[in-house]
Coordinates of C-alpha atoms in Angstrom, one line a residue:
Chain A
M1 CA -7.6 -4.8 23.4
N2 CA -11.4 -5.0 23.1
K3 CA -12.8 -4.6 19.6
L4 CA -16.3 -4.5 18.2
I5 CA -15.7 -7.3 15.6
N6 CA -16.8 -10.8 14.9
S7 CA -13.2 -11.9 14.0
P8 CA -10.2 -10.1 12.5
Q9 CA -10.5 -12.4 9.4
T10 CA -14.1 -11.3 8.6
L11 CA -13.8 -7.7 9.6
L12 CA -13.5 -6.3 6.1
A13 CA -16.2 -8.4 4.7
D14 CA -18.5 -7.6 7.6
A15 CA -17.8 -3.8 7.2
L16 CA -18.6 -4.0 3.5
R17 CA -21.9 -5.7 4.3
G18 CA -22.5 -2.8 6.7
V19 CA -21.8 -0.2 4.0
A20 CA -24.3 -2.0 1.7
A21 CA -26.9 -2.1 4.4
A22 CA -26.5 1.6 5.4
H23 CA -26.1 3.1 1.9
R24 CA -28.6 1.6 -0.4
E25 CA -27.6 4.1 -3.1
L26 CA -24.3 2.4 -3.4
S27 CA -23.6 -1.0 -5.0
V28 CA -21.1 -3.4 -3.3
D29 CA -19.3 -6.1 -5.1
F30 CA -18.5 -8.4 -2.1
E31 CA -16.3 -10.8 -4.1
N32 CA -14.0 -8.2 -5.4
R33 CA -14.4 -5.9 -2.4
I34 CA -15.4 -2.9 -4.5
V35 CA -17.9 -0.1 -3.6
F36 CA -19.5 1.3 -6.7
S37 CA -21.5 4.5 -7.2
T38 CA -24.8 4.1 -9.0
A39 CA -24.8 7.7 -10.2
S40 CA -25.0 8.2 -13.9
R41 CA -21.7 8.1 -15.8
E42 CA -23.0 8.4 -19.4
G43 CA -19.9 9.1 -21.5
R44 CA -17.9 10.8 -18.8
V45 CA -14.5 10.1 -17.2
A46 CA -14.7 7.8 -14.2
L47 CA -12.7 8.0 -11.0
V48 CA -11.3 4.9 -9.2
S49 CA -9.4 4.9 -6.0
G50 CA -8.7 2.5 -3.3
G51 CA -6.1 1.4 -0.7
G52 CA -5.7 -0.5 2.4
S53 CA -8.7 -0.6 4.8
G54 CA -8.5 1.1 8.2
H55 CA -8.6 4.7 6.9
E56 CA -12.4 5.0 6.8
P57 CA -14.3 6.9 5.5
L58 CA -11.4 7.0 3.0
H59 CA -12.1 5.7 0.3
S60 CA -15.6 4.0 0.3
G61 CA -17.1 6.9 2.1
F62 CA -16.4 9.1 -0.8
V63 CA -18.1 7.0 -3.5
G64 CA -21.1 8.6 -5.1
A65 CA -22.3 11.4 -7.3
G66 CA -19.7 14.1 -7.8
M67 CA -16.8 12.1 -6.3
L68 CA -15.5 8.5 -6.8
D69 CA -17.2 6.0 -9.1
A70 CA -15.5 3.1 -7.4
A71 CA -13.3 2.4 -4.3
C72 CA -11.3 -0.9 -4.0
A73 CA -10.8 -2.0 -0.5
G74 CA -7.7 -3.9 0.4
E75 CA -7.1 -5.8 3.7
I76 CA -6.3 -3.6 6.6
F77 CA -3.3 -1.4 5.8
T78 CA -2.7 -3.5 2.7
S79 CA -3.3 -2.2 -0.8
P80 CA -5.9 -3.7 -3.1
T81 CA -4.8 -6.2 -5.7
P82 CA -4.5 -5.6 -9.5
D83 CA -7.4 -8.0 -10.3
Q84 CA -9.7 -6.0 -8.0
I85 CA -8.7 -2.6 -9.4
L86 CA -9.1 -4.0 -13.0
A87 CA -12.6 -5.2 -12.2
A88 CA -13.5 -1.7 -10.9
A89 CA -12.0 0.0 -14.0
T90 CA -13.7 -2.4 -16.4
R91 CA -17.1 -1.8 -14.8
V92 CA -17.0 2.0 -14.6
D93 CA -15.3 2.8 -17.9
T94 CA -17.7 4.4 -20.4
G95 CA -15.1 4.7 -23.1
S96 CA -13.9 8.1 -21.9
G97 CA -11.2 6.7 -19.7
V98 CA -10.5 6.2 -16.0
L99 CA -8.5 8.2 -13.5
F100 CA -6.7 6.2 -10.8
V101 CA -6.2 8.2 -7.6
V102 CA -3.3 6.5 -5.8
K103 CA -1.7 7.3 -2.5
N104 CA 2.1 7.1 -2.6
Y105 CA 2.8 3.8 -0.8
T106 CA 4.9 1.1 -2.4
G107 CA 2.1 -1.5 -2.4
D108 CA -0.5 0.9 -3.8
L109 CA 1.9 2.1 -6.6
L110 CA 2.8 -1.5 -7.6
N111 CA -0.7 -2.8 -7.6
F112 CA -2.3 0.1 -9.4
E113 CA 0.6 0.0 -11.9
M114 CA 0.0 -3.7 -12.7
A115 CA -3.8 -2.9 -12.9
A116 CA -3.2 0.0 -15.3
E117 CA -1.1 -2.3 -17.6
L118 CA -3.8 -5.0 -17.6
A119 CA -6.6 -2.4 -18.2
Q120 CA -4.7 -0.8 -21.1
E121 CA -4.2 -4.2 -22.7
Q122 CA -8.0 -4.4 -22.7
G123 CA -8.3 -1.0 -24.4
I124 CA -9.3 1.1 -21.4
E125 CA -7.6 4.5 -21.2
I126 CA -6.0 5.0 -17.8
A127 CA -4.4 8.1 -16.2
T128 CA -2.9 7.9 -12.7
V129 CA -2.4 10.7 -10.2
I130 CA -0.2 10.0 -7.2
V131 CA -0.8 11.9 -3.9
A132 CA 2.4 12.4 -1.9
D133 CA 1.7 15.2 0.4
D134 CA 3.1 14.2 3.8
V135 CA 5.8 16.7 4.7
A136 CA 6.9 14.5 7.7
V137 CA 8.9 12.4 5.2
E138 CA 11.8 14.8 4.9
D139 CA 14.2 12.7 2.9
S140 CA 12.1 11.8 -0.1
T141 CA 15.1 10.9 -2.3
W142 CA 16.3 8.1 -0.1
T143 CA 12.9 6.7 0.9
A144 CA 9.7 5.5 -0.8
G145 CA 8.9 9.2 -1.0
R146 CA 6.3 11.3 0.7
R147 CA 3.2 9.4 1.9
G148 CA -0.2 10.3 0.5
V149 CA -2.7 11.4 3.2
G150 CA -5.4 14.2 3.5
T151 CA -4.9 15.8 0.1
T152 CA -6.3 12.6 -1.4
L153 CA -9.9 13.4 -0.4
I154 CA -9.7 17.0 -1.5
L155 CA -8.4 15.8 -4.8
E156 CA -11.1 13.2 -5.1
K157 CA -13.8 15.8 -4.5
V158 CA -12.4 18.4 -6.9
A159 CA -11.6 15.9 -9.7
G160 CA -14.9 14.2 -9.2
A161 CA -16.7 17.5 -9.8
A162 CA -14.7 18.1 -13.0
A163 CA -15.5 14.6 -14.3
A164 CA -19.2 15.2 -13.5
R165 CA -19.0 18.3 -15.7
G166 CA -17.8 16.2 -18.6
W167 CA -14.2 17.2 -18.7
S168 CA -11.9 15.0 -20.7
L169 CA -9.5 12.5 -19.1
E170 CA -6.5 14.7 -20.0
K171 CA -8.1 17.7 -18.4
V172 CA -9.3 15.9 -15.2
H173 CA -5.8 14.4 -14.9
G174 CA -4.2 17.8 -15.3
L175 CA -6.4 19.2 -12.6
A176 CA -5.8 16.3 -10.3
E177 CA -2.0 16.8 -10.7
R178 CA -2.4 20.5 -9.9
V179 CA -4.3 19.7 -6.7
A180 CA -1.8 17.0 -5.7
H181 CA 1.1 19.4 -6.1
A182 CA -0.7 22.2 -4.1
G183 CA -1.4 20.0 -1.0
R184 CA 0.7 19.4 2.1
S185 CA -0.1 17.5 5.2
M186 CA 1.5 16.9 8.6
G187 CA 0.2 14.7 11.5
A188 CA 0.9 13.7 15.1
A189 CA -0.2 10.7 17.1
L190 CA -0.9 10.4 20.9
T191 CA -1.3 6.6 20.7
S192 CA -0.4 3.8 18.3
C193 CA -3.2 1.9 16.6
T194 CA -4.1 -1.8 17.0
V195 CA -4.3 -3.9 13.8
P196 CA -7.2 -6.4 14.7
A197 CA -5.3 -9.4 13.4
V198 CA -2.3 -8.5 15.6
G199 CA -4.3 -7.6 18.7
R200 CA -1.8 -5.2 20.3
P201 CA -0.6 -1.7 19.5
S202 CA 1.8 -1.5 16.6
F203 CA 4.3 0.6 18.6
D204 CA 4.7 1.6 22.2
L205 CA 4.1 5.1 23.1
P206 CA 4.6 5.9 26.8
E207 CA 2.2 8.2 28.7
G208 CA 3.3 11.8 28.2
E209 CA 5.0 11.3 24.8
M210 CA 3.7 11.8 21.2
E211 CA 4.9 10.9 17.8
L212 CA 5.4 13.9 15.5
G213 CA 5.1 13.3 11.7
V214 CA 3.3 10.0 12.1
G215 CA 1.9 8.1 9.1
I216 CA -1.5 6.5 8.8
H217 CA -0.5 2.8 9.1
G218 CA 0.7 2.6 12.7
E219 CA 4.3 3.2 11.5
P220 CA 6.1 5.3 14.0
G221 CA 6.8 9.0 13.1
R222 CA 10.0 10.8 12.5
K223 CA 10.4 12.1 16.0
R224 CA 9.2 11.3 19.5
V225 CA 8.5 14.4 21.7
P226 CA 6.8 15.2 25.0
V227 CA 3.0 15.7 24.5
M228 CA 2.2 19.3 23.4
S229 CA -0.8 21.4 24.1
A230 CA -3.3 22.1 21.2
A231 CA -1.7 25.5 20.7
E232 CA 1.9 24.1 20.6
L233 CA 0.9 21.2 18.2
S234 CA -1.1 23.4 15.9
N235 CA 1.9 25.7 15.6
A236 CA 4.2 22.8 14.9
L237 CA 1.9 21.4 12.2
V238 CA 1.3 24.8 10.5
E239 CA 5.0 25.6 10.7
S240 CA 6.1 22.3 9.1
I241 CA 3.6 22.8 6.2
T242 CA 4.3 26.5 5.6
T243 CA 8.0 26.0 5.7
D244 CA 7.7 23.3 3.0
Y245 CA 5.2 25.2 0.7
N246 CA 4.8 28.8 -0.1
F247 CA 1.1 29.5 -0.3
G248 CA 1.9 32.9 -1.8
G249 CA -1.3 34.6 -0.7
K250 CA -3.5 31.9 -2.1
P251 CA -6.6 30.9 0.0
V252 CA -6.5 27.3 1.3
I253 CA -8.9 24.4 1.7
A254 CA -8.0 23.2 5.2
L255 CA -8.7 19.7 6.5
L256 CA -8.1 18.7 10.1
T257 CA -8.8 15.0 10.3
G258 CA -8.8 12.9 13.4
L259 CA -6.9 9.6 13.1
G260 CA -9.8 7.5 14.5
G261 CA -9.4 7.8 18.3
T262 CA -9.6 11.5 19.0
P263 CA -12.9 13.2 20.2
L264 CA -14.3 15.9 17.9
I265 CA -14.1 18.4 20.8
E266 CA -10.3 18.1 20.8
L267 CA -10.3 18.4 17.0
Y268 CA -12.2 21.7 17.2
A269 CA -9.9 23.0 19.9
M270 CA -7.0 22.2 17.6
F271 CA -8.7 23.8 14.6
A272 CA -9.3 27.0 16.6
E273 CA -5.5 27.2 17.1
V274 CA -4.8 26.2 13.5
S275 CA -7.0 29.0 12.3
D276 CA -5.2 31.5 14.5
R277 CA -1.8 30.3 13.3
L278 CA -2.9 30.6 9.7
N279 CA -4.3 34.1 10.3
E280 CA -1.0 35.2 11.7
R281 CA 0.7 34.1 8.5
N282 CA -2.0 35.8 6.3
I283 CA -3.2 32.5 4.9
K284 CA -6.9 32.7 4.3
V285 CA -9.0 29.5 5.0
A286 CA -11.5 29.5 2.2
R287 CA -13.1 26.2 3.0
S288 CA -12.6 23.7 5.9
L289 CA -13.4 20.3 7.1
V290 CA -13.0 19.0 10.7
G291 CA -13.7 15.4 11.7
D292 CA -12.6 11.9 11.0
Y293 CA -11.9 11.7 7.3
V294 CA -8.6 9.9 6.8
T295 CA -8.0 7.7 9.8
S296 CA -5.7 5.1 11.1
L297 CA -8.0 2.6 12.9
D298 CA -8.1 3.7 16.6
M299 CA -5.1 5.9 16.6
A300 CA -5.4 9.1 18.7
G301 CA -4.1 12.2 17.1
C302 CA -4.7 14.4 14.0
S303 CA -3.4 15.4 10.7
L304 CA -3.6 18.8 9.1
T305 CA -3.9 19.2 5.3
L306 CA -3.7 22.5 3.5
V307 CA -4.4 22.7 -0.3
A308 CA -3.7 26.0 -2.1
A309 CA -6.8 26.9 -4.0
D310 CA -7.9 29.2 -6.8
D311 CA -11.3 30.2 -8.0
E312 CA -11.6 27.1 -10.3
I313 CA -10.7 24.7 -7.5
L314 CA -13.1 26.4 -5.1
D315 CA -15.9 26.3 -7.6
L316 CA -15.4 22.6 -8.1
W317 CA -15.1 22.0 -4.4
D318 CA -18.5 23.8 -3.9
A319 CA -20.2 21.7 -6.7
P320 CA -22.8 19.2 -5.4
V321 CA -21.6 15.9 -3.9
N322 CA -23.6 13.0 -2.6
T323 CA -21.5 10.4 -0.8
P324 CA -21.8 8.8 2.7
A325 CA -19.1 11.0 4.2
L326 CA -19.3 14.2 2.1
R327 CA -22.6 15.5 1.1
W328 CA -23.9 19.0 0.0
K329 CA -26.0 20.7 -2.6
D330 CA -25.4 23.9 -4.6
Chain B
M1 CA 17.2 -37.1 -12.1
S2 CA 18.2 -35.4 -9.0
D3 CA 19.7 -32.5 -11.0
S4 CA 16.4 -31.3 -12.2
L5 CA 13.2 -30.0 -10.7
T6 CA 10.1 -31.9 -11.7
M7 CA 6.6 -30.6 -11.5
D8 CA 6.2 -32.6 -8.3
A9 CA 9.3 -31.1 -6.8
I10 CA 8.1 -27.5 -7.7
Q11 CA 4.8 -28.3 -5.9
Q12 CA 6.6 -29.7 -2.9
W13 CA 8.7 -26.5 -2.8
L14 CA 5.6 -24.4 -2.7
H15 CA 3.9 -26.6 -0.1
R16 CA 7.1 -26.4 2.1
F17 CA 7.2 -22.6 1.6
A18 CA 3.6 -22.3 2.7
L19 CA 4.3 -24.5 5.7
E20 CA 7.4 -22.6 6.8
I21 CA 5.6 -19.3 6.3
T22 CA 2.8 -20.5 8.6
T23 CA 5.3 -21.7 11.2
Q24 CA 7.2 -18.4 11.2
A25 CA 4.3 -16.1 10.6
D26 CA 4.4 -14.6 14.1
W27 CA 8.1 -13.8 13.7
L28 CA 7.5 -12.2 10.3
T29 CA 4.8 -10.0 11.7
E30 CA 7.0 -9.1 14.7
L31 CA 9.7 -8.0 12.3
D32 CA 7.2 -6.0 10.4
S33 CA 5.8 -4.3 13.4
A34 CA 9.2 -3.0 14.2
I35 CA 9.7 -1.2 10.9
G36 CA 6.5 -1.6 8.9
D37 CA 2.8 -2.2 9.5
A38 CA 2.7 -5.5 11.3
D39 CA 1.0 -7.5 8.6
H40 CA 3.7 -9.4 6.6
G41 CA 3.1 -12.7 8.4
T42 CA -0.7 -12.5 8.0
N43 CA -0.5 -11.5 4.4
M44 CA 2.0 -14.2 3.4
V45 CA 0.0 -16.9 5.3
R46 CA -3.1 -15.8 3.3
G47 CA -1.2 -15.8 0.0
T48 CA 0.7 -19.1 0.4
G49 CA -2.5 -20.7 1.7
A50 CA -4.2 -19.6 -1.5
V51 CA -1.3 -21.2 -3.5
V52 CA -1.7 -24.5 -1.6
A53 CA -5.5 -24.4 -2.3
K54 CA -4.7 -23.8 -6.0
L55 CA -2.3 -26.7 -6.1
N56 CA -4.6 -29.0 -4.2
G57 CA -7.3 -28.0 -6.7
G58 CA -5.3 -29.8 -9.4
A59 CA -2.8 -27.5 -11.0
T60 CA -1.3 -29.5 -13.8
G61 CA 0.2 -28.7 -17.1
T62 CA 3.6 -27.3 -17.8
V63 CA 6.1 -25.6 -15.5
Q64 CA 5.3 -22.4 -17.2
E65 CA 1.6 -22.7 -16.5
L66 CA 2.2 -23.8 -12.9
L67 CA 4.5 -20.9 -12.1
K68 CA 2.1 -18.4 -13.8
A69 CA -0.8 -19.7 -11.8
V70 CA 1.2 -19.4 -8.6
G71 CA 2.2 -15.8 -9.5
M72 CA -1.4 -14.8 -10.3
T73 CA -2.6 -16.4 -7.1
L74 CA -0.1 -14.5 -5.0
V75 CA -0.8 -11.2 -6.8
S76 CA -4.5 -11.6 -6.1
S77 CA -4.3 -12.9 -2.5
V78 CA -1.4 -11.3 -0.7
G79 CA -2.0 -7.6 -1.5
G80 CA 0.4 -4.8 -0.7
A81 CA 3.8 -4.5 -2.1
S82 CA 4.6 -8.1 -1.2
G83 CA 1.8 -9.5 -3.4
S84 CA 2.8 -7.7 -6.5
L85 CA 6.5 -8.5 -5.9
Y86 CA 6.2 -12.2 -5.1
G87 CA 3.6 -12.4 -7.9
T88 CA 6.0 -10.8 -10.3
F89 CA 8.8 -13.2 -9.1
F90 CA 6.8 -16.3 -10.1
L91 CA 5.2 -14.7 -13.2
E92 CA 8.7 -13.9 -14.5
M93 CA 10.0 -17.3 -13.5
G94 CA 7.2 -18.8 -15.5
R95 CA 7.7 -16.6 -18.5
N96 CA 11.4 -17.6 -18.6
S97 CA 10.9 -21.3 -18.1
P98 CA 11.0 -23.8 -21.0
S99 CA 7.7 -25.3 -22.0
G100 CA 8.0 -28.7 -20.4
E101 CA 7.3 -30.6 -17.2
Q102 CA 10.7 -30.0 -15.5
L103 CA 13.5 -27.6 -15.1
N104 CA 17.1 -28.7 -15.3
A105 CA 19.7 -27.0 -13.2
S106 CA 20.6 -24.4 -15.7
E107 CA 17.0 -23.7 -16.6
L108 CA 16.1 -23.4 -12.9
E109 CA 18.9 -20.9 -12.5
K110 CA 17.8 -18.8 -15.5
A111 CA 14.2 -18.9 -14.3
L112 CA 15.1 -17.8 -10.8
R113 CA 17.4 -15.0 -12.2
A114 CA 14.5 -13.8 -14.3
G115 CA 12.3 -13.8 -11.2
V116 CA 14.7 -11.7 -9.2
D117 CA 15.2 -9.3 -12.2
G118 CA 11.4 -8.9 -12.3
V119 CA 11.3 -8.0 -8.6
V120 CA 14.1 -5.5 -9.1
A121 CA 12.4 -4.0 -12.2
R122 CA 8.9 -3.7 -10.5
G123 CA 10.2 -2.4 -7.1
H124 CA 13.1 -0.4 -8.3
A125 CA 15.2 -1.7 -5.3
A126 CA 18.9 -2.5 -5.3
V127 CA 21.0 -4.6 -2.9
G128 CA 21.5 -2.5 0.3
D129 CA 18.0 -0.9 0.2
K130 CA 16.9 -3.3 3.0
T131 CA 14.3 -5.2 1.0
M132 CA 13.7 -8.8 -0.3
V133 CA 16.3 -8.1 -3.0
D134 CA 19.0 -8.3 -0.3
A135 CA 18.2 -12.0 0.2
L136 CA 17.2 -12.9 -3.4
E137 CA 20.0 -11.3 -5.3
P138 CA 22.9 -13.0 -3.4
A139 CA 21.0 -16.3 -3.6
V140 CA 20.8 -16.4 -7.4
T141 CA 24.3 -15.2 -7.7
A142 CA 25.5 -18.1 -5.4
L143 CA 23.4 -20.5 -7.4
Y144 CA 24.9 -19.4 -10.7
Q145 CA 28.5 -19.5 -9.3
S146 CA 28.1 -22.9 -7.7
L147 CA 26.7 -24.4 -10.9
A148 CA 29.4 -22.8 -12.9
N149 CA 32.0 -24.3 -10.5
G150 CA 30.5 -27.7 -11.3
L151 CA 28.6 -28.3 -8.1
R152 CA 25.6 -30.5 -8.1
L153 CA 22.1 -28.9 -8.0
H154 CA 21.5 -29.8 -4.3
D155 CA 24.8 -28.3 -3.2
S156 CA 24.2 -25.3 -5.4
V157 CA 20.7 -24.6 -4.0
A158 CA 22.1 -25.2 -0.5
A159 CA 24.7 -22.5 -1.2
A160 CA 21.9 -20.2 -2.5
A161 CA 20.0 -20.8 0.7
A162 CA 23.0 -19.9 2.8
A163 CA 23.6 -16.8 0.7
A164 CA 19.9 -15.8 1.2
T165 CA 20.3 -16.2 5.0
T166 CA 23.4 -14.1 5.1
G167 CA 21.7 -11.6 2.9
R168 CA 18.7 -11.5 5.2
D169 CA 20.9 -10.9 8.2
S170 CA 22.8 -8.2 6.3
T171 CA 19.6 -6.1 6.3
E172 CA 19.7 -5.7 10.1
P173 CA 22.1 -2.7 10.4
L174 CA 20.8 -1.1 7.2
V175 CA 18.7 2.0 6.9
A176 CA 15.7 1.3 4.7
R177 CA 15.5 3.1 1.4
K178 CA 12.4 1.5 -0.1
G179 CA 9.0 0.5 1.1
R180 CA 7.2 1.6 4.2
A181 CA 10.3 1.0 6.5
S182 CA 12.1 3.9 4.7
Y183 CA 9.9 6.5 6.5
L184 CA 11.6 5.6 9.7
G185 CA 15.0 6.8 8.4
E186 CA 17.8 5.9 10.9
R187 CA 15.2 4.3 13.1
S188 CA 14.8 1.4 10.6
A189 CA 18.4 0.2 11.5
G190 CA 18.8 -2.6 14.0
H191 CA 15.9 -4.7 12.5
I192 CA 15.9 -7.5 10.0
D193 CA 13.7 -6.7 6.9
P194 CA 10.6 -8.8 6.9
G195 CA 10.6 -9.2 3.1
A196 CA 14.2 -10.4 3.2
A197 CA 13.2 -12.8 5.9
S198 CA 10.3 -14.3 3.9
S199 CA 12.5 -14.4 0.8
A200 CA 15.1 -16.4 2.7
I201 CA 12.4 -18.8 3.7
L202 CA 11.5 -19.2 0.0
V203 CA 15.1 -20.1 -0.9
A204 CA 15.5 -22.4 2.1
A205 CA 12.3 -24.3 1.2
L206 CA 13.8 -24.8 -2.3
A207 CA 17.0 -26.1 -0.9
A208 CA 15.2 -28.4 1.5
T209 CA 13.0 -29.8 -1.3
V210 CA 16.0 -30.5 -3.6
G211 CA 18.0 -31.9 -0.7
E212 CA 15.2 -34.3 0.3
G213 CA 14.8 -35.4 -3.3
T214 CA 18.5 -36.3 -3.4
A215 CA 18.4 -38.2 -0.1
Q216 CA 15.6 -40.5 -1.4

């Protein structure tokens, strides 16, 4: 498999150098592998997230004014370590406390939990929100629970706006929990992905087949099915999500993310169908994002996220944001 | 003498663990690509390599300090669930070791038991969930029973290593209930759990180190 890398061992470090070179408004701690925002934090709550690398732009692409204060980058598909997360929390805390945004994977939970214990010992107030929005994980009692995927970025945007408005840690945390509970995702893969250090696809997927309910780490999905058309797949994704969650007439923020190896033209073809499927169900798309936002290296496929919104969430969503991957003004 | 673990022997154990992990890294990664995310070998090589570098950098002091340093090194270098779980294992071993420069058989057993309990508490996994606990739990149980039956330390750790291997193999037909493999549901059956495999290597390295010390 041909890759644009120097070596698998230096890929993360090289990419962080690239982030620093491309985004002078950010500050990169190379030793601890943390991307920091240089936006003012004076006395407000700070947001720290992070996770395994390979999902770019998540999380470093969402660092900046109105969103994350710091993103800790782990090795590819491997969570960051407690000392990294602690270093991030220590630097961004202004005394108002820090919200950890954690995707529900065993490694992330354990490392953020250890980091929270260490930070609290140092007198830093920590609150943690866990995103577990992947409806593909059906049996959440007998598994590690639902994975955290696309809702993460919507939550980071909304909670980041609330922190920027000076909300207390308790209020930002409450809002983040609300968004986490109102979001659902479902994805499908047309190919596996290739972890650079391994050099071959993580699973075999024959021509003409797809994995429905795939995760974002090259782990196979729940079901292997013949490849569907955009119309069929959009129906399957929307059906899985709306069967799981009753949107009850609320408008949604919709995110259709590519997984890293799907052209934008296919994503737009998919989104046209998704939009029709939602219209048929009387679910109004209030805001939408289409593109590569939560990826899985070079995996072909997509993941749909719907978050039930209200006026407050939409107002926070519309607030200005200035990060490498999400940027708008009032 | 042979019925205790000196600082030297603990370091030899860790060196041997690192060496065996490196030798078997491709196999660990292969196991992990079947039911996980194909990085267990790579991550463990990085972590145990960092431990060796730490030891070569002159880690002295007490057993407590040594084990704590090993735990912190693993936590900060492995990443993922494995980093915090292996780290917790050595940190808890250290916290439950006497302040001295060696562990006698009963102290070793208690320290290992505390390590395994720490892993269970941190990861909330039980035997049968298809995790490293499936190798570690029977190993410390076998160690305890062997010592209680009056066996010498080298025979007792050999029994522990055998129990760890059996425990590792017992994960093959299981459906995973914790960790990333659990997302596969029934499809996780038919594969050995990579964490149980690396844990069996850890116990085998201990048995080999103690056995070698006895032979000398």
